[in-house]
PDB file of C-alpha atoms and ligand atoms in Angstrom:
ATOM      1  CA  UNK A   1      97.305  78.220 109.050  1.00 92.00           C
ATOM      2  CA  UNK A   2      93.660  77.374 107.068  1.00 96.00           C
ATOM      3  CA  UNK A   3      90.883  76.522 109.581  1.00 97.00           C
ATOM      4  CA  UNK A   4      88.594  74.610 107.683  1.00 97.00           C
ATOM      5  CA  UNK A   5      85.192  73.737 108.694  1.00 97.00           C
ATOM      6  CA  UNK A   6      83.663  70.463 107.359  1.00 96.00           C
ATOM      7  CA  UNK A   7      80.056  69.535 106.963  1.00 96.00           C
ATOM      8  CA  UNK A   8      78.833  66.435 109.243  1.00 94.00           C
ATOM      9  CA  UNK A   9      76.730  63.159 107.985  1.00 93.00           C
ATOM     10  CA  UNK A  10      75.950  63.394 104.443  1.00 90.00           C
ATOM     11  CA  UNK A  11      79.276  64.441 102.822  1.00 94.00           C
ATOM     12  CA  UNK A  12      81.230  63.556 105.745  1.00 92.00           C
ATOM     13  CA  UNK A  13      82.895  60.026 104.199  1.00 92.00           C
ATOM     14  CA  UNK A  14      83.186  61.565 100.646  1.00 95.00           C
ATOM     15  CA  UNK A  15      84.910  64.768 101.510  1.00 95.00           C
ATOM     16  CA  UNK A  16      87.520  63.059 103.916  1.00 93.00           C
ATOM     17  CA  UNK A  17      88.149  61.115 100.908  1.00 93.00           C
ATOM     18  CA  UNK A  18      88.638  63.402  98.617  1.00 95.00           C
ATOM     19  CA  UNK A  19      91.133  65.395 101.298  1.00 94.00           C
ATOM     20  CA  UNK A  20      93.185  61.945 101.613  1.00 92.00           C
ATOM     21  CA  UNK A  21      93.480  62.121  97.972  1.00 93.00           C
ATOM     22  CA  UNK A  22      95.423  65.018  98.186  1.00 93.00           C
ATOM     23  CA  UNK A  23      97.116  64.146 100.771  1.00 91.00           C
ATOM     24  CA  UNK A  24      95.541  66.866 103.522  1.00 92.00           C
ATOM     25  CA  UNK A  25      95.870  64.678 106.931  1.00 83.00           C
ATOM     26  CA  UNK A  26      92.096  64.149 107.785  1.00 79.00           C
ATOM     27  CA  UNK A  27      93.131  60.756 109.364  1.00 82.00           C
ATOM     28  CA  UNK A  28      93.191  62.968 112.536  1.00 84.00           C
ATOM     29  CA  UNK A  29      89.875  64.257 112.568  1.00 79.00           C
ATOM     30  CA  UNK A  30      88.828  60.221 112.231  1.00 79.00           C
ATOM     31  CA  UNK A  31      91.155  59.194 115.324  1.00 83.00           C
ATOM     32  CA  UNK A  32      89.976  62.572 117.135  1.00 81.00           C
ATOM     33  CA  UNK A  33      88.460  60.923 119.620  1.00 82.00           C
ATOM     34  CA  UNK A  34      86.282  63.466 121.548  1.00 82.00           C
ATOM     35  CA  UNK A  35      88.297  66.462 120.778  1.00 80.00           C
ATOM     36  CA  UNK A  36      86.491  69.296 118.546  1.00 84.00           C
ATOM     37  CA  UNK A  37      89.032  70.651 116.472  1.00 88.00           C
ATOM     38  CA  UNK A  38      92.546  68.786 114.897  1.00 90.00           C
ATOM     39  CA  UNK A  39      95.994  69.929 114.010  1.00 91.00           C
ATOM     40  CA  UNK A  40      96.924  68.384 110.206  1.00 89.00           C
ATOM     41  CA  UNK A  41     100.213  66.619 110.928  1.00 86.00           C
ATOM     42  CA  UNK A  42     101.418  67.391 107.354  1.00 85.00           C
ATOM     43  CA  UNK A  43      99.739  70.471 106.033  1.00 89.00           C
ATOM     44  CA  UNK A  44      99.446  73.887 107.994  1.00 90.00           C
ATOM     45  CA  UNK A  45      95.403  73.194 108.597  1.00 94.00           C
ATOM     46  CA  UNK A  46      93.114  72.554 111.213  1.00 94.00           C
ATOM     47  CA  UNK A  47      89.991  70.607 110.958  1.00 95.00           C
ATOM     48  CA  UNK A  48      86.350  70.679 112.436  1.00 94.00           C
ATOM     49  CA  UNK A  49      83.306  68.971 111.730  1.00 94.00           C
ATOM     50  CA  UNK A  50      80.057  70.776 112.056  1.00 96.00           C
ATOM     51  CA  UNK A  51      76.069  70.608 110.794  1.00 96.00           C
ATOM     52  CA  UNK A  52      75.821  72.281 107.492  1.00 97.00           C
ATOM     53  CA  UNK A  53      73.879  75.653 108.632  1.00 96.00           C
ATOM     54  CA  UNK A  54      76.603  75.860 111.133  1.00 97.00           C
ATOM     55  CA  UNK A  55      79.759  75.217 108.561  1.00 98.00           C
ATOM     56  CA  UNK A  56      78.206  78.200 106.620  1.00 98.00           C
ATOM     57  CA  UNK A  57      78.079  80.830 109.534  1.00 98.00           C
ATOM     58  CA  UNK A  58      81.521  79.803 110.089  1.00 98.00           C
ATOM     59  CA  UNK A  59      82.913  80.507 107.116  1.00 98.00           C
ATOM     60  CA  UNK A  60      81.092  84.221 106.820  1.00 97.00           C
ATOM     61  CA  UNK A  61      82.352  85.182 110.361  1.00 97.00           C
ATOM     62  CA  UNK A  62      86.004  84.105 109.545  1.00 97.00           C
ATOM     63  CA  UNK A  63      86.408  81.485 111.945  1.00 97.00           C
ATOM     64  CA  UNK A  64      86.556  79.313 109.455  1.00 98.00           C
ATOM     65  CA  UNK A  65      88.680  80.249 106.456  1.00 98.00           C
ATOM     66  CA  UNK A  66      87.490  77.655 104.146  1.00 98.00           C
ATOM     67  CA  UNK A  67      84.291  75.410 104.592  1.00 98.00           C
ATOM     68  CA  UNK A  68      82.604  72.025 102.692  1.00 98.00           C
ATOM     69  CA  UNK A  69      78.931  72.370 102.246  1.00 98.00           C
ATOM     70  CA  UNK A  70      76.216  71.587 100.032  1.00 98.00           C
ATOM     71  CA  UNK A  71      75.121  73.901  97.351  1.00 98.00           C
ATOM     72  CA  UNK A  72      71.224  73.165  99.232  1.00 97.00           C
ATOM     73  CA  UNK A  73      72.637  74.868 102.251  1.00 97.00           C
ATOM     74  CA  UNK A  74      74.317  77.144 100.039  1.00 98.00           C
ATOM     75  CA  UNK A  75      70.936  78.070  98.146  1.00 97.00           C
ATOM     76  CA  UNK A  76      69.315  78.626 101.544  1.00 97.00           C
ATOM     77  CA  UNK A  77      71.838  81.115 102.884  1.00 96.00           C
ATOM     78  CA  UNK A  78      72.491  84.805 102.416  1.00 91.00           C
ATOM     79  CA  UNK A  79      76.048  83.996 100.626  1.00 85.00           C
ATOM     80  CA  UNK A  80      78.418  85.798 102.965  1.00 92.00           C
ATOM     81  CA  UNK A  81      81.610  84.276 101.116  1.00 98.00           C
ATOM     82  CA  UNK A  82      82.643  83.056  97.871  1.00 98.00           C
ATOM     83  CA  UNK A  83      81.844  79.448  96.467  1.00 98.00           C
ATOM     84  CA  UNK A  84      85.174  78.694  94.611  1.00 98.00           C
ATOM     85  CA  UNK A  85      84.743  74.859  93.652  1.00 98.00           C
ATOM     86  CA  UNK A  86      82.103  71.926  93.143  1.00 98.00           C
ATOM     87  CA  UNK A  87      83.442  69.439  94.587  1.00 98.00           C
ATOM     88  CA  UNK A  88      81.427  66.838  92.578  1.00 97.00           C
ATOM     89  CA  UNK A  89      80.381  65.214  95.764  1.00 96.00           C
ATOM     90  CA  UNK A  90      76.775  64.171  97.661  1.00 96.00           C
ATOM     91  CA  UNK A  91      75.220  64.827  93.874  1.00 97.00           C
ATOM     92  CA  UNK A  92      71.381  64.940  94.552  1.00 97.00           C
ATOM     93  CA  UNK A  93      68.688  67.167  93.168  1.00 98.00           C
ATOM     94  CA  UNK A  94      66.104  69.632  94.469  1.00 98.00           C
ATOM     95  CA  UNK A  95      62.521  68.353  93.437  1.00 98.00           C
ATOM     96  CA  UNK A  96      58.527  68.955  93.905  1.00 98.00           C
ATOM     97  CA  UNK A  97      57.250  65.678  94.967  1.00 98.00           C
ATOM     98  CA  UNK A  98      53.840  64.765  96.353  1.00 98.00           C
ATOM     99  CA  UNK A  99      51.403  61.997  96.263  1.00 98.00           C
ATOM    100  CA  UNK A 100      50.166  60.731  92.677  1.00 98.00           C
ATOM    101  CA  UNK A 101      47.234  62.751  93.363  1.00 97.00           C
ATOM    102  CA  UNK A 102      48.210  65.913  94.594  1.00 97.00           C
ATOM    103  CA  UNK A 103      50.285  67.541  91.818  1.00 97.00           C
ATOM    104  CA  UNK A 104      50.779  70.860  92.805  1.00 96.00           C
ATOM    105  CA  UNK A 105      50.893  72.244  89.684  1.00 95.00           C
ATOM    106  CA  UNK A 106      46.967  71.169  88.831  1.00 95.00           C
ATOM    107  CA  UNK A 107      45.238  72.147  92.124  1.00 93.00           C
ATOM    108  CA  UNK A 108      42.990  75.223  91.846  1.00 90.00           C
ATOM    109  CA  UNK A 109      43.515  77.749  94.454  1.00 91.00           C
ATOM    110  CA  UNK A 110      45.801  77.566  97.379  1.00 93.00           C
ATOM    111  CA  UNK A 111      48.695  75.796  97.083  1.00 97.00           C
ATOM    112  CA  UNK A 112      50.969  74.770 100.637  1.00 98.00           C
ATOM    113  CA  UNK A 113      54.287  73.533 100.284  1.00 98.00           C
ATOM    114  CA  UNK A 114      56.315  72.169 103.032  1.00 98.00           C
ATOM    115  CA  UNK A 115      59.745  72.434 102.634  1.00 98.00           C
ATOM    116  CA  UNK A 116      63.222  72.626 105.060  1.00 97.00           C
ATOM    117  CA  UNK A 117      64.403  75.149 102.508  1.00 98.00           C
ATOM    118  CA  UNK A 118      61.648  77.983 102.463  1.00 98.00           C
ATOM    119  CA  UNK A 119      64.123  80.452 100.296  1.00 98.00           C
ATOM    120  CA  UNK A 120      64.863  78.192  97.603  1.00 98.00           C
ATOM    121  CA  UNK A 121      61.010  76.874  97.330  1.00 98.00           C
ATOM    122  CA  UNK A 122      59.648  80.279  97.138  1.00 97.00           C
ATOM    123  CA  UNK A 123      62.218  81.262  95.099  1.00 97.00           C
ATOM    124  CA  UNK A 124      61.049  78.691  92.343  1.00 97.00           C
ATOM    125  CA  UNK A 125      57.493  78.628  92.540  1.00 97.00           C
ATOM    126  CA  UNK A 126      57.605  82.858  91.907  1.00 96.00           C
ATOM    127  CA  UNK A 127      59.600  82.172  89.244  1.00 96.00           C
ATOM    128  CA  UNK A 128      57.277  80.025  87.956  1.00 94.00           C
ATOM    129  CA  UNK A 129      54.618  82.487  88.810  1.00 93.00           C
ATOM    130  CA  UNK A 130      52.794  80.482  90.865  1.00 94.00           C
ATOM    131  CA  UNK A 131      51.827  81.697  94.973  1.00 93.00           C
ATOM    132  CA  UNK A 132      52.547  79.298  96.950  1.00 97.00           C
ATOM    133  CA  UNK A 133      52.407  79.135 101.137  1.00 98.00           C
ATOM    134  CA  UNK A 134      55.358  78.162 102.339  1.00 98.00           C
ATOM    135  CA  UNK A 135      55.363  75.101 105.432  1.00 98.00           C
ATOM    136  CA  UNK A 136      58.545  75.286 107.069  1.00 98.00           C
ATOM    137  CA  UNK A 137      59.455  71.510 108.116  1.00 97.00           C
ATOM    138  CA  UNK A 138      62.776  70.318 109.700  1.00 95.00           C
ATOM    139  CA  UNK A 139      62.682  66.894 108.944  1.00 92.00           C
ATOM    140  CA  UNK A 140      60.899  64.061 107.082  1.00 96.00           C
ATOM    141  CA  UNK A 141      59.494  66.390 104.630  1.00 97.00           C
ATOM    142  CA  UNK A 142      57.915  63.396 102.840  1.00 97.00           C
ATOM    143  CA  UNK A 143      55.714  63.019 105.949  1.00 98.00           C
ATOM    144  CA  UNK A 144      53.766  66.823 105.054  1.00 98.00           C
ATOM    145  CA  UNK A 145      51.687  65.435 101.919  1.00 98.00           C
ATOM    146  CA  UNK A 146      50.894  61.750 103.749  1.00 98.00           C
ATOM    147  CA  UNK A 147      49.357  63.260 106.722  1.00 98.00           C
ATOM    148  CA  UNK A 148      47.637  66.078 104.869  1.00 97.00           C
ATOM    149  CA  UNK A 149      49.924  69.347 106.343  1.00 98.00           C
ATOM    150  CA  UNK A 150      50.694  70.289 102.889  1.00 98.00           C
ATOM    151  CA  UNK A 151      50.086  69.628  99.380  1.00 98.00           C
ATOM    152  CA  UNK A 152      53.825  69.066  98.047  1.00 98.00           C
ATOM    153  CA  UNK A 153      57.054  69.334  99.441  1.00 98.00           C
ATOM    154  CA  UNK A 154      60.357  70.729  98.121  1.00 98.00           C
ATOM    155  CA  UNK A 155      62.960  68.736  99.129  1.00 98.00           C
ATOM    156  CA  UNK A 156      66.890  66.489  98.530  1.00 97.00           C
ATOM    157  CA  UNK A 157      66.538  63.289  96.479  1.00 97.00           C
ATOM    158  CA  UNK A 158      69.758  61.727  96.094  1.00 96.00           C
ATOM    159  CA  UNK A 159      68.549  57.709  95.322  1.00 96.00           C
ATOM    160  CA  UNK A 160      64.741  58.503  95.298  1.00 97.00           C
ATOM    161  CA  UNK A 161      64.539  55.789  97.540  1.00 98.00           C
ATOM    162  CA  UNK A 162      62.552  57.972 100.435  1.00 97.00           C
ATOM    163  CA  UNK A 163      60.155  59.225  97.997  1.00 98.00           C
ATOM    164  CA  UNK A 164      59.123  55.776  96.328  1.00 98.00           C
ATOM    165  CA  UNK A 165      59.306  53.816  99.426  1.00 98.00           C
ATOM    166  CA  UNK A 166      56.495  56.425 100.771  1.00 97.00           C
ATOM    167  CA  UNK A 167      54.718  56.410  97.309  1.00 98.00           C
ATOM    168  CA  UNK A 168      55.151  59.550  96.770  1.00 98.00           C
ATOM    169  CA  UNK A 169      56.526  60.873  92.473  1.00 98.00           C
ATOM    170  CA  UNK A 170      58.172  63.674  91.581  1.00 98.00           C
ATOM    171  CA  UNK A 171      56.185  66.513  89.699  1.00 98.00           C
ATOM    172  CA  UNK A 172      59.750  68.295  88.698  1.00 97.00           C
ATOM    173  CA  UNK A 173      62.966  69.087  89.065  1.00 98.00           C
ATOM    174  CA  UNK A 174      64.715  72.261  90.492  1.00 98.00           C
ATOM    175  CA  UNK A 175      67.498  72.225  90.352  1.00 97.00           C
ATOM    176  CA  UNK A 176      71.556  70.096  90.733  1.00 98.00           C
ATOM    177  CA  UNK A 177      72.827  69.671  94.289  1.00 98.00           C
ATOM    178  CA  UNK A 178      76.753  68.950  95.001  1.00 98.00           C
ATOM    179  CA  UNK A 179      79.263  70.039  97.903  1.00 98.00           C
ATOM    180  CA  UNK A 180      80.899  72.844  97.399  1.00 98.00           C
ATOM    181  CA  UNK A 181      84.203  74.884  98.794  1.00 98.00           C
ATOM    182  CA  UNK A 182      83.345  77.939  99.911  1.00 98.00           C
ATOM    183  CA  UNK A 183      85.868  81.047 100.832  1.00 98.00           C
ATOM    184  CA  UNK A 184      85.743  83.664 104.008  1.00 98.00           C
ATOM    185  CA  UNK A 185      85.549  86.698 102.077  1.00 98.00           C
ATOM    186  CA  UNK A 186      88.713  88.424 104.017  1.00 98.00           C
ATOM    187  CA  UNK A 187      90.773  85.188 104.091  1.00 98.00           C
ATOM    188  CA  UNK A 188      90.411  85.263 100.261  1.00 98.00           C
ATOM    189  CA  UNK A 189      92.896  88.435 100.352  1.00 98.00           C
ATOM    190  CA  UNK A 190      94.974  87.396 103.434  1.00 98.00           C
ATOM    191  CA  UNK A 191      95.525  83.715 103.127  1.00 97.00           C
ATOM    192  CA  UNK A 192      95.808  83.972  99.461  1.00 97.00           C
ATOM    193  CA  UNK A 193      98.756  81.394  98.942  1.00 96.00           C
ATOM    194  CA  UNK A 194      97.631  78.818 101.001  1.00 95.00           C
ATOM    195  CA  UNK A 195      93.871  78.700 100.090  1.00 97.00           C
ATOM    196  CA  UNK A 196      95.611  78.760  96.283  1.00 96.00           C
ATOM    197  CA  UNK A 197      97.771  75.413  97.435  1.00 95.00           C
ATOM    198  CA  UNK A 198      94.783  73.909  98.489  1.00 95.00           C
ATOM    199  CA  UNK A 199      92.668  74.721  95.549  1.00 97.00           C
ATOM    200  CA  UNK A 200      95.577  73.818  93.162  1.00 97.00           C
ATOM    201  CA  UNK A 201      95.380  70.356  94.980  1.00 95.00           C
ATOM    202  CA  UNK A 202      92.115  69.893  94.331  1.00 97.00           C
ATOM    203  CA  UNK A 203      91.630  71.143  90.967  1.00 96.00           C
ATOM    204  CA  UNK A 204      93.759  67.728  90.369  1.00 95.00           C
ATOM    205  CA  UNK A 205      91.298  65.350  90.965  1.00 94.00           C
ATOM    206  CA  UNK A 206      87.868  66.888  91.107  1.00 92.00           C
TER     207      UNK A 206
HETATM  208  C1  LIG B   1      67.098  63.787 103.040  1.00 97.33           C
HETATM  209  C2  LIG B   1      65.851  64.304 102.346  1.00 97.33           C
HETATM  210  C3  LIG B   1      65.087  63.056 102.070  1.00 97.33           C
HETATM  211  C4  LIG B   1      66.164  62.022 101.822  1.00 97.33           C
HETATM  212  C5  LIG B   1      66.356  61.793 100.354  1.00 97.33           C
HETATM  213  O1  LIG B   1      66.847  63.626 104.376  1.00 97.33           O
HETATM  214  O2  LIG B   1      65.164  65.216 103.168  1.00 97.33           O
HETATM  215  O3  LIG B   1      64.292  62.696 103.171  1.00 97.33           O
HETATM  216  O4  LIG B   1      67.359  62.549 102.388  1.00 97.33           O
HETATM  217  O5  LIG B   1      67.311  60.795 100.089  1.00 97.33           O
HETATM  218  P1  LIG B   1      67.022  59.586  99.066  1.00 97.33           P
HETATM  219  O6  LIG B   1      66.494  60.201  97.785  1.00 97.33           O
HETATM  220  O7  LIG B   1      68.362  58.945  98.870  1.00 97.33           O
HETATM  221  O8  LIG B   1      66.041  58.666  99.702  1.00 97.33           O
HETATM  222  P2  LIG B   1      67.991  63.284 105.395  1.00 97.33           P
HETATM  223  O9  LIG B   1      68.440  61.888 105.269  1.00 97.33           O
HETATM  224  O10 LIG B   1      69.077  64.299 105.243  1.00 97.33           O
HETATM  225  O11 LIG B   1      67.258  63.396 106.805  1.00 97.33           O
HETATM  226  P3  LIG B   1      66.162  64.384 107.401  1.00 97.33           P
HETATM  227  O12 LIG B   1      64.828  63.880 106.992  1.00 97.33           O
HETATM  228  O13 LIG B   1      66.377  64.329 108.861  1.00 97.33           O
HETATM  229  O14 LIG B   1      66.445  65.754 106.857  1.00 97.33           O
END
């Protein structure tokens, strides 16, 4: 039996139809009603859907043997398991954005960035060898810049549609977001043939 943990919102749609595709029963997590977790009717799996920071700690503790999340979540996390496939799915980028007028790459002295992932933003501006202060933000990032809380933000564009409608550009792009399957490090060993079934599967038409 796989227990696999899927990510909610986002990826949700995409990944239950990629799992149709190969014919792994996720119609039951759709008719599920209020119940948390599902029984595949076909394939020896169970199904639940969870936030992405959530999917992840899953997945290291074993609950989970297998989990879909994005490689943004991924980035962010201490990596507890192994990331076997991109999935090709929720494609989006990480980016510095900020008003026309506050490019964070000009501005003399300090620079505050407002981000919901503090790892991978401090990660690129040291690489960069630039010190930056670090905002953390849960939500509507874009809003950090507008009202003057920081000077750029490091954040998900998928359409770009957030940013422009909110006038804000981007100064430059991190890095290539997509969802990912990642692995429970022990289940790799113990559930070997199944997890190789399911990957097998997949490898067809990602
Ligand atoms: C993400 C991200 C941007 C937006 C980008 O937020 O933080 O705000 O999506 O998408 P776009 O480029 O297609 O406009 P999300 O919708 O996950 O909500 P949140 O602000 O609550 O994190």
């Amino acid at each position: 039996m796989l227990n696999i943990a899927l990510t909610k919102g986002r990826l949700e749609k995409q990944t239950m139809e990629l799992l149709k595709q190969v014919d792994y029963g996720v119609e039951v997590l759709e008719n599920k009603g209020r119940q948390l977790v599902v029984q595949d009717s076909k394939k020896p799996c169970s199904y639940f859907l969870v936030k992405s920071n959530d999917c992840i700690t899953y997945v290291s503790r074993g609950v989970a043997d297998i989990g879909v999340v994005g490689k943004d979540v991924i980035l962010e996390s201490n990596n507890d398991f192994y990331e076997v496939m991109d999935l090709g799915l929720g494609k989006c980028k990480f980016v510095v954005a900020s008003l026309p007028e506050k490019n964070p790459y000009t501005k003399v002295g300090h620079v505050v960035i407002g981000t919901k992932y503090p790892k991978v933003a401090k990660t690129y501006f040291t690489s960069k060898g630039i010190d930056v202060e670090i905002v953390k933000i849960d939500g509507s990032v874009e809003l950090g810049p507008i009202l003057g809380l920081c000077d750029a933000i490091v954040d998900i564009m998928e359409t770009g549609n957030t940013l422009k409608e909110n006038g804000l550009i981007v100064f430059d792009e991190i890095v290539d977001i997509s969802a990912r399957l990642i692995v429970n490090k022990a289940s790799f060993k113990l559930k070997r043939d199944e997890i190789k079934a399911l990957l097998d599967d997949l490898n067809k038409v990602v």
